[in-house]
Amino acid sequence: MEFPWGPIVLVVGVALAFSVIGPGPKPQTVTTLDLQRYVGTWYALAHIPTSFERGCAQGTTATYKLLPNGQIEVVNECYDATGRKSRVVGRAWIPNPQEPAKLKVSFVSLFGTWLFAGDYWVLDLAAEYTYAVVGHPARSFGWILSRTPSLPEGTMVAIRAKLEAQGYRWDQFKPIDQSIHLKGP
């Protein structure tokens, strides 16, 4: 089944590609990013809701796989309100090796060329790669990602403080229900 984000991905891709940087200084990214450690599955615990995630009711994950050409395969999955799983596949890459935490991401491919790439900036990252905070230079998008379906409250409080220090408004972030991943077999 196609991801419920469907044709909206194209519109959002264009918006991301041509978005205007908001007031104030751009958010700061982490200085190093080890892609070998970053790849794998992340649970989205909170986000600034986007139109392309509208059909997602719970269980949103992002799985990254390093490809031989240095790009990253991105597989986003979620469950709708009826419990039906959906997915979309895209690509991510680092356009400037001097800024490894400023990636580009696209979910629109035309004959193998990835179009309408948006900014995907890693703003915070646990030393153990147990959580990551991803944003956009205009602060119009943001995700709190974790290797597990939940994080301790103290960690979330610290992430909130870091986001607010970066110019984000915490009230824009909405929790994502991960209870589907917390259930036992």
CSV table of C-alpha atoms in Angstrom, one decimal:
chain,number,residue,atom,x,y,z
A,1,MET,CA,0.0,0.0,0.0
A,2,GLU,CA,1.2,3.5,-0.7
A,3,PHE,CA,1.9,5.8,2.2
A,4,PRO,CA,-1.1,8.0,3.0
A,5,TRP,CA,1.1,11.0,2.3
A,6,GLY,CA,0.6,10.3,-1.4
A,7,PRO,CA,0.7,13.2,-3.8
A,8,ILE,CA,1.2,15.6,-1.0
A,9,VAL,CA,4.8,14.5,-0.9
A,10,LEU,CA,5.5,16.4,-4.1
A,11,VAL,CA,3.9,19.6,-2.8
A,12,VAL,CA,5.8,19.3,0.5
A,13,GLY,CA,9.0,18.6,-1.4
A,14,VAL,CA,8.7,21.7,-3.4
A,15,ALA,CA,7.8,23.7,-0.2
A,16,LEU,CA,10.9,22.3,1.5
A,17,ALA,CA,13.2,23.0,-1.4
A,18,PHE,CA,12.1,26.6,-1.7
A,19,SER,CA,11.3,27.4,1.9
A,20,VAL,CA,12.4,30.7,3.3
A,21,ILE,CA,14.6,30.8,6.4
A,22,GLY,CA,12.6,32.2,9.3
A,23,PRO,CA,13.6,35.1,11.5
A,24,GLY,CA,16.7,34.8,13.7
A,25,PRO,CA,19.8,32.7,13.2
A,26,LYS,CA,19.5,29.3,11.7
A,27,PRO,CA,19.4,26.3,14.1
A,28,GLN,CA,22.8,24.8,14.8
A,29,THR,CA,23.5,21.2,13.9
A,30,VAL,CA,25.7,18.7,15.6
A,31,THR,CA,29.3,18.9,14.5
A,32,THR,CA,29.8,15.2,13.7
A,33,LEU,CA,27.5,12.5,12.3
A,34,ASP,CA,28.6,8.9,12.0
A,35,LEU,CA,26.3,7.5,9.3
A,36,GLN,CA,27.2,3.9,10.2
A,37,ARG,CA,25.8,4.6,13.7
A,38,TYR,CA,22.9,6.7,12.6
A,39,VAL,CA,21.4,4.1,10.2
A,40,GLY,CA,18.8,1.7,11.5
A,41,THR,CA,15.3,2.2,12.8
A,42,TRP,CA,14.1,5.3,14.7
A,43,TYR,CA,10.7,5.7,16.4
A,44,ALA,CA,9.2,9.2,15.9
A,45,LEU,CA,8.1,10.3,19.4
A,46,ALA,CA,7.0,13.8,18.7
A,47,HIS,CA,6.9,16.1,15.7
A,48,ILE,CA,5.7,19.4,14.3
A,49,PRO,CA,2.8,18.0,12.3
A,50,THR,CA,3.0,18.2,8.5
A,51,SER,CA,0.4,17.7,5.8
A,52,PHE,CA,2.2,14.7,4.5
A,53,GLU,CA,1.8,12.9,7.8
A,54,ARG,CA,-1.9,13.6,8.1
A,55,GLY,CA,-2.9,9.9,7.5
A,56,CYS,CA,-0.6,8.7,10.2
A,57,ALA,CA,-2.4,8.0,13.5
A,58,GLN,CA,0.3,6.0,15.3
A,59,GLY,CA,3.5,4.0,15.2
A,60,THR,CA,5.6,6.3,12.9
A,61,THR,CA,9.1,5.0,12.2
A,62,ALA,CA,12.0,5.9,9.9
A,63,THR,CA,14.5,3.3,8.9
A,64,TYR,CA,17.7,4.3,7.3
A,65,LYS,CA,20.0,2.1,5.3
A,66,LEU,CA,23.4,3.1,4.0
A,67,LEU,CA,23.7,2.4,0.3
A,68,PRO,CA,26.9,1.6,-1.7
A,69,ASN,CA,26.9,5.0,-3.4
A,70,GLY,CA,27.0,6.8,0.0
A,71,GLN,CA,23.3,7.8,-0.1
A,72,ILE,CA,20.8,6.6,2.5
A,73,GLU,CA,17.6,4.8,1.7
A,74,VAL,CA,14.8,6.2,3.8
A,75,VAL,CA,11.8,4.1,4.6
A,76,ASN,CA,9.0,5.9,6.6
A,77,GLU,CA,6.2,3.8,7.9
A,78,CYS,CA,3.1,4.5,10.0
A,79,TYR,CA,-0.3,3.1,10.9
A,80,ASP,CA,-3.6,4.9,10.0
A,81,ALA,CA,-6.6,5.1,12.3
A,82,THR,CA,-7.8,1.6,11.3
A,83,GLY,CA,-4.4,0.0,12.0
A,84,ARG,CA,-3.4,-0.3,8.4
A,85,LYS,CA,0.4,0.0,7.8
A,86,SER,CA,1.7,2.4,5.1
A,87,ARG,CA,5.1,3.2,3.9
A,88,VAL,CA,7.0,5.6,1.6
A,89,VAL,CA,10.6,5.2,0.3
A,90,GLY,CA,13.1,8.0,-0.4
A,91,ARG,CA,16.7,9.0,-0.4
A,92,ALA,CA,18.9,11.1,1.8
A,93,TRP,CA,22.4,12.4,1.2
A,94,ILE,CA,25.0,14.8,2.5
A,95,PRO,CA,25.6,17.5,-0.1
A,96,ASN,CA,28.5,19.1,1.7
A,97,PRO,CA,31.0,16.7,3.6
A,98,GLN,CA,32.1,19.7,5.6
A,99,GLU,CA,28.6,19.8,7.1
A,100,PRO,CA,27.7,16.1,7.7
A,101,ALA,CA,24.6,16.8,9.8
A,102,LYS,CA,22.9,18.9,7.1
A,103,LEU,CA,21.3,16.3,4.8
A,104,LYS,CA,18.9,16.5,1.9
A,105,VAL,CA,15.9,14.2,1.7
A,106,SER,CA,13.6,13.4,-1.2
A,107,PHE,CA,10.7,11.2,-1.7
A,108,VAL,CA,10.2,12.0,-5.4
A,109,SER,CA,12.2,10.1,-8.0
A,110,LEU,CA,12.1,10.5,-11.7
A,111,PHE,CA,14.1,8.1,-13.7
A,112,GLY,CA,16.5,7.6,-10.8
A,113,THR,CA,17.0,11.2,-10.1
A,114,TRP,CA,15.7,12.4,-6.7
A,115,LEU,CA,13.8,15.7,-7.0
A,116,PHE,CA,12.5,18.4,-4.7
A,117,ALA,CA,14.9,17.6,-1.8
A,118,GLY,CA,14.2,19.2,1.5
A,119,ASP,CA,16.5,20.0,4.4
A,120,TYR,CA,17.0,17.4,7.1
A,121,TRP,CA,19.3,18.8,9.8
A,122,VAL,CA,20.4,16.8,12.8
A,123,LEU,CA,20.2,19.3,15.7
A,124,ASP,CA,20.8,17.1,18.6
A,125,LEU,CA,22.1,13.5,19.0
A,126,ALA,CA,22.8,11.4,22.1
A,127,ALA,CA,26.4,10.4,22.3
A,128,GLU,CA,25.2,6.7,22.2
A,129,TYR,CA,22.9,7.5,19.2
A,130,THR,CA,19.9,6.5,21.4
A,131,TYR,CA,17.9,9.6,20.3
A,132,ALA,CA,18.2,12.3,17.6
A,133,VAL,CA,16.4,15.6,17.1
A,134,VAL,CA,15.9,16.6,13.5
A,135,GLY,CA,14.8,20.0,12.2
A,136,HIS,CA,14.7,22.4,9.3
A,137,PRO,CA,16.5,25.7,8.9
A,138,ALA,CA,13.1,27.6,8.9
A,139,ARG,CA,12.0,25.6,12.0
A,140,SER,CA,8.9,24.6,10.0
A,141,PHE,CA,9.5,20.9,10.6
A,142,GLY,CA,10.9,18.9,13.5
A,143,TRP,CA,11.0,15.4,14.8
A,144,ILE,CA,12.2,13.8,18.0
A,145,LEU,CA,13.5,10.3,17.2
A,146,SER,CA,14.4,7.4,19.5
A,147,ARG,CA,15.8,3.9,19.1
A,148,THR,CA,13.1,2.8,21.4
A,149,PRO,CA,9.3,3.6,21.4
A,150,SER,CA,9.7,5.9,24.4
A,151,LEU,CA,12.3,8.0,26.2
A,152,PRO,CA,12.6,8.8,29.9
A,153,GLU,CA,10.8,12.0,31.0
A,154,GLY,CA,14.1,13.6,32.0
A,155,THR,CA,15.5,13.1,28.5
A,156,MET,CA,12.4,14.6,26.9
A,157,VAL,CA,12.7,17.7,29.3
A,158,ALA,CA,16.4,18.1,28.2
A,159,ILE,CA,15.4,17.8,24.5
A,160,ARG,CA,12.7,20.4,25.0
A,161,ALA,CA,15.2,22.8,26.6
A,162,LYS,CA,17.6,22.3,23.7
A,163,LEU,CA,14.9,22.9,21.1
A,164,GLU,CA,13.7,26.1,22.8
A,165,ALA,CA,17.3,27.3,22.9
A,166,GLN,CA,17.5,26.7,19.2
A,167,GLY,CA,14.4,28.9,18.6
A,168,TYR,CA,11.7,26.2,18.4
A,169,ARG,CA,8.4,26.6,20.2
A,170,TRP,CA,7.7,23.4,22.2
A,171,ASP,CA,3.9,23.9,21.8
A,172,GLN,CA,4.4,23.1,18.1
A,173,PHE,CA,5.6,19.6,18.9
A,174,LYS,CA,2.9,17.0,19.2
A,175,PRO,CA,3.5,13.5,20.7
A,176,ILE,CA,3.2,10.5,18.4
A,177,ASP,CA,1.4,7.5,19.7
A,178,GLN,CA,3.9,4.6,19.8
A,179,SER,CA,1.7,2.2,21.8
A,180,ILE,CA,1.5,-0.2,18.9
A,181,HIS,CA,5.2,-0.8,19.3
A,182,LEU,CA,5.0,-1.2,23.0
A,183,LYS,CA,2.7,-4.1,22.9
A,184,GLY,CA,4.1,-7.6,23.5
A,185,PRO,CA,4.1,-10.4,20.8
